[in-house]
CSV table of C-alpha atoms in Angstrom, one decimal:
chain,number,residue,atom,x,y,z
A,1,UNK,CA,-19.5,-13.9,-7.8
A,2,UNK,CA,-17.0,-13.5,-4.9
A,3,UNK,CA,-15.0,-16.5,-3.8
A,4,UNK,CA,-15.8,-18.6,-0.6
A,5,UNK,CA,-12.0,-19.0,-0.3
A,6,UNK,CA,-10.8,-17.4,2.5
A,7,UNK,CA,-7.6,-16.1,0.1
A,8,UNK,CA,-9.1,-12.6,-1.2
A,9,UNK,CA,-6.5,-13.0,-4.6
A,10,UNK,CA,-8.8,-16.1,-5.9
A,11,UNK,CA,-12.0,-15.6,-7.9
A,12,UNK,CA,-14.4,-18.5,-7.6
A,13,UNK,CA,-13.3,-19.8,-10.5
A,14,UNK,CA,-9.8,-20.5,-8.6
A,15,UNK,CA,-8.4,-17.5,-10.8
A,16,UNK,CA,-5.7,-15.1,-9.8
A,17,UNK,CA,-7.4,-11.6,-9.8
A,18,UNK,CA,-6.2,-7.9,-8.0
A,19,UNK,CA,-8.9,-7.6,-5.2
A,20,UNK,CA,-11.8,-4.7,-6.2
A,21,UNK,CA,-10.7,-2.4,-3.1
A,22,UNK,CA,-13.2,0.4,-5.3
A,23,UNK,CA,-16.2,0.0,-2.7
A,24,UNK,CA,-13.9,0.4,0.2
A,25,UNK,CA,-13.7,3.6,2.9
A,26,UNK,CA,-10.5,5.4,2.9
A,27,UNK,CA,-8.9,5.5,5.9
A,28,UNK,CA,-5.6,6.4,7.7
A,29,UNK,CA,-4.1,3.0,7.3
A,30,UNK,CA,-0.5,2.0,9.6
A,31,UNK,CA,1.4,-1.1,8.9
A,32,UNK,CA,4.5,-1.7,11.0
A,33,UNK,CA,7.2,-4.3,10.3
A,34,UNK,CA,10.7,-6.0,11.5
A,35,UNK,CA,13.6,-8.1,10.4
A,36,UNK,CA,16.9,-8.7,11.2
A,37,UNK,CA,20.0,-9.4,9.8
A,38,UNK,CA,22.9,-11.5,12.1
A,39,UNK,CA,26.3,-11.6,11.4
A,40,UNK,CA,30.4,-11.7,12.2
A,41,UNK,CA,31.1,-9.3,15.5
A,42,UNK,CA,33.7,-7.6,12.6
A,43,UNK,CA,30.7,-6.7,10.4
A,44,UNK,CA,28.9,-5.3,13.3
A,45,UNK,CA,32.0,-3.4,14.0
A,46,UNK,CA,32.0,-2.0,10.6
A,47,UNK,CA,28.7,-0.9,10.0
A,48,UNK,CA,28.5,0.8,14.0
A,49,UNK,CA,31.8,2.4,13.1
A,50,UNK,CA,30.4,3.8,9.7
A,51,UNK,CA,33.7,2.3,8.3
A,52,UNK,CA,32.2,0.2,6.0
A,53,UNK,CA,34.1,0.1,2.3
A,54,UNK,CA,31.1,0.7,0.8
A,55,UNK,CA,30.0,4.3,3.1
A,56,UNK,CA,27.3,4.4,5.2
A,57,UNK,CA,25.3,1.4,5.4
A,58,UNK,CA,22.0,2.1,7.3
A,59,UNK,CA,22.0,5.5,5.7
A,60,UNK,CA,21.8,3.6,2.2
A,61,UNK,CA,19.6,0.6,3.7
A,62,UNK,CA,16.9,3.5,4.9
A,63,UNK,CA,16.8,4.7,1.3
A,64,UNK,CA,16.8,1.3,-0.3
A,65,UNK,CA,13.7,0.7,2.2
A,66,UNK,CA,11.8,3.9,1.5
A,67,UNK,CA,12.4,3.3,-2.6
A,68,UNK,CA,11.4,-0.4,-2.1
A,69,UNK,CA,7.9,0.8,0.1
A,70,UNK,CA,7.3,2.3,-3.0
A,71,UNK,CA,7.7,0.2,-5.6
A,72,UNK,CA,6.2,-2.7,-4.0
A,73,UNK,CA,3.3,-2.7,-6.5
A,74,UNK,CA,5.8,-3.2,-8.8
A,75,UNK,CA,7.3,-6.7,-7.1
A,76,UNK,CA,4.4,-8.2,-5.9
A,77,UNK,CA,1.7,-8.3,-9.0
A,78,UNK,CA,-1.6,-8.4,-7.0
A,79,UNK,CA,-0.8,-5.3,-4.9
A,80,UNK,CA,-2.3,-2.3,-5.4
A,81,UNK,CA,0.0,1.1,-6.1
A,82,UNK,CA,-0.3,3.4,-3.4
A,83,UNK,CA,-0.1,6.7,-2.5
A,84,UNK,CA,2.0,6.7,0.5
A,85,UNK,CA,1.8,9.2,3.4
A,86,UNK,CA,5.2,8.6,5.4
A,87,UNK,CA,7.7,5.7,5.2
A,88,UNK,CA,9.8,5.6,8.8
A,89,UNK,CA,12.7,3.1,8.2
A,90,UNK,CA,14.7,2.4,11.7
A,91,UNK,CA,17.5,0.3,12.5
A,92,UNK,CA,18.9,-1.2,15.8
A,93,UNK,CA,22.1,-1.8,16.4
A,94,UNK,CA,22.3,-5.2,18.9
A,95,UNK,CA,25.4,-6.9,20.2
A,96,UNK,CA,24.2,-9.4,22.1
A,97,UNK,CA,22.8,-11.6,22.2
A,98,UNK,CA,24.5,-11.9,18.8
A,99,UNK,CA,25.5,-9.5,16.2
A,100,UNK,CA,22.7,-7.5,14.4
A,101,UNK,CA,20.9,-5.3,13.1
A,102,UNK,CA,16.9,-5.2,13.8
A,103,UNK,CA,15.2,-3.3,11.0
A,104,UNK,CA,11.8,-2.0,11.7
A,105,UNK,CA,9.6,-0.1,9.3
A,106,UNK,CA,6.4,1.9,9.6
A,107,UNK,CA,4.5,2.5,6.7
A,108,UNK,CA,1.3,4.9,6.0
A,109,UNK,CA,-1.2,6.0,3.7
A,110,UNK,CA,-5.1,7.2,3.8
A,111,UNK,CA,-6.9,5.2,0.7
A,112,UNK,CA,-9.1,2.1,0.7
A,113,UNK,CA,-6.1,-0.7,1.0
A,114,UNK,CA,-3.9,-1.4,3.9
A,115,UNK,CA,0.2,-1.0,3.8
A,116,UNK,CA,1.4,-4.2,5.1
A,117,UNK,CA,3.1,-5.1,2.1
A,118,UNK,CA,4.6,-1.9,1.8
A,119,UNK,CA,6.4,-2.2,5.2
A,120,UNK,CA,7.0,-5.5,5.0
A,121,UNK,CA,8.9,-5.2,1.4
A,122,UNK,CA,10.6,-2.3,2.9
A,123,UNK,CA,12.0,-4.4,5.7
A,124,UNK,CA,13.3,-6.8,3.4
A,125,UNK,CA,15.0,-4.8,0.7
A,126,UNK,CA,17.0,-2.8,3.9
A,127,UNK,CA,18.1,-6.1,5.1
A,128,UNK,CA,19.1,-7.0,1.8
A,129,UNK,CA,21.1,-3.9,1.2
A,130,UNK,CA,22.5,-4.5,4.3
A,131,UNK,CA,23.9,-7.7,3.1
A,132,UNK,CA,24.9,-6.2,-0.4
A,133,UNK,CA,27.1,-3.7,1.2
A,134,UNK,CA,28.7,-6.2,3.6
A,135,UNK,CA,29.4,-9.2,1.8
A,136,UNK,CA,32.4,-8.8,0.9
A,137,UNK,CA,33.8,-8.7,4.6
A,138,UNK,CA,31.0,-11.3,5.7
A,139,UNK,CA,29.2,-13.8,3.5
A,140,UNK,CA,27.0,-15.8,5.7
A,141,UNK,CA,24.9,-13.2,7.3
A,142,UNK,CA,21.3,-14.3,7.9
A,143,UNK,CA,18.1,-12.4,7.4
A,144,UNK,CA,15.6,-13.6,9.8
A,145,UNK,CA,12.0,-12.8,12.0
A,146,UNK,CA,10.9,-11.1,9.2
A,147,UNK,CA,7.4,-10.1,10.4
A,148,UNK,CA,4.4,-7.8,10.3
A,149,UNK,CA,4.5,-6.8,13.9
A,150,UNK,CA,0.9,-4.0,13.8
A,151,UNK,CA,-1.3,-2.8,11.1
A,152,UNK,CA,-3.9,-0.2,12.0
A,153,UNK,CA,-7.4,1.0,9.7
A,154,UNK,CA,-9.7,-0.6,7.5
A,155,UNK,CA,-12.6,-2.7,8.1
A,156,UNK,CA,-10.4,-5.2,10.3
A,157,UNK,CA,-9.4,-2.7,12.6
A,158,UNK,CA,-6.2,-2.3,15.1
A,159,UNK,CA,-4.0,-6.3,15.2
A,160,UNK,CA,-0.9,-6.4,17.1
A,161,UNK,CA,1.0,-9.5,16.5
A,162,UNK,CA,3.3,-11.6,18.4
A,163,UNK,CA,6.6,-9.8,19.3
């Protein structure tokens, strides 16, 4: 009996269950998030300069991202695994108004579930491995905005949030 809740992870029972996605049209689905990560004018410094202790930063945060898109059944139990078509980690480099980096992640697949947890767990693991690699010279950096910004396919169609 399917749930009048409008949270798809809850039987009618009130019961955490993984959603039956088996009746479901694949499509070309798109999810695309963003973060950022603030921090010390220094640390901006170091990572722009690729002169970071640790190597290259965003070249390691794209990875971490990409590997994280992947595993993100694995983190979050009530997704479904994926067979993902193309992971695009970015990252932009702002000085003002502050010190940051803006990470922004598109995610795709064709199959009968969308990828917005995919890019959105993406976005988060590069910001963290930002901050892993930095730490040292700047503890207090601040992940923030973390947000799906446009997720395309499915029955729900094309939604473009807020920027």
């Amino acid at each position: 009996m399917p749930s009048s809740s409008p949270f798809t992870h809850f039987d009618a029972q009130g019961q955490a269950h993984m959603v039956d996605v088996g009746a479901k049209a694949a499509t070309h689905r798109v999810a695309v998030a963003t973060g950022r990560i603030e921090m010390q004018p220094a640390t901006w410094h170091l990572i722009a300069s690729g002169t970071a202790q640790k190597g290259d930063v965003l070249g390691i945060a794209r990875i971490a991202g990409i590997q994280a898109a992947k595993k993100t059944s694995d983190l979050i139990p009530l997704c479904h695994p994926l067979a993902l078509t193309r992971v695009a980690v970015d990252f932009d480099m702002r000085e003002s108004p502050s010190p940051q980096v803006v990470c922004t992640v598109t995610a795709e697949t064709v199959g009968p579930t969308g990828v917005e947890m995919e890019a959105l767990t993406a976005v988060q693991v590069a910001l963290l491995t930002i901050y892993d690699m930095c730490k040292a010279a700047d503890r207090g950096m601040v992940m923030t905005d973390v947000k799906l910004l446009e997720k395309q396919g499915g029955k729900s169609g094309h939604w473009v949030g807020e920027k």
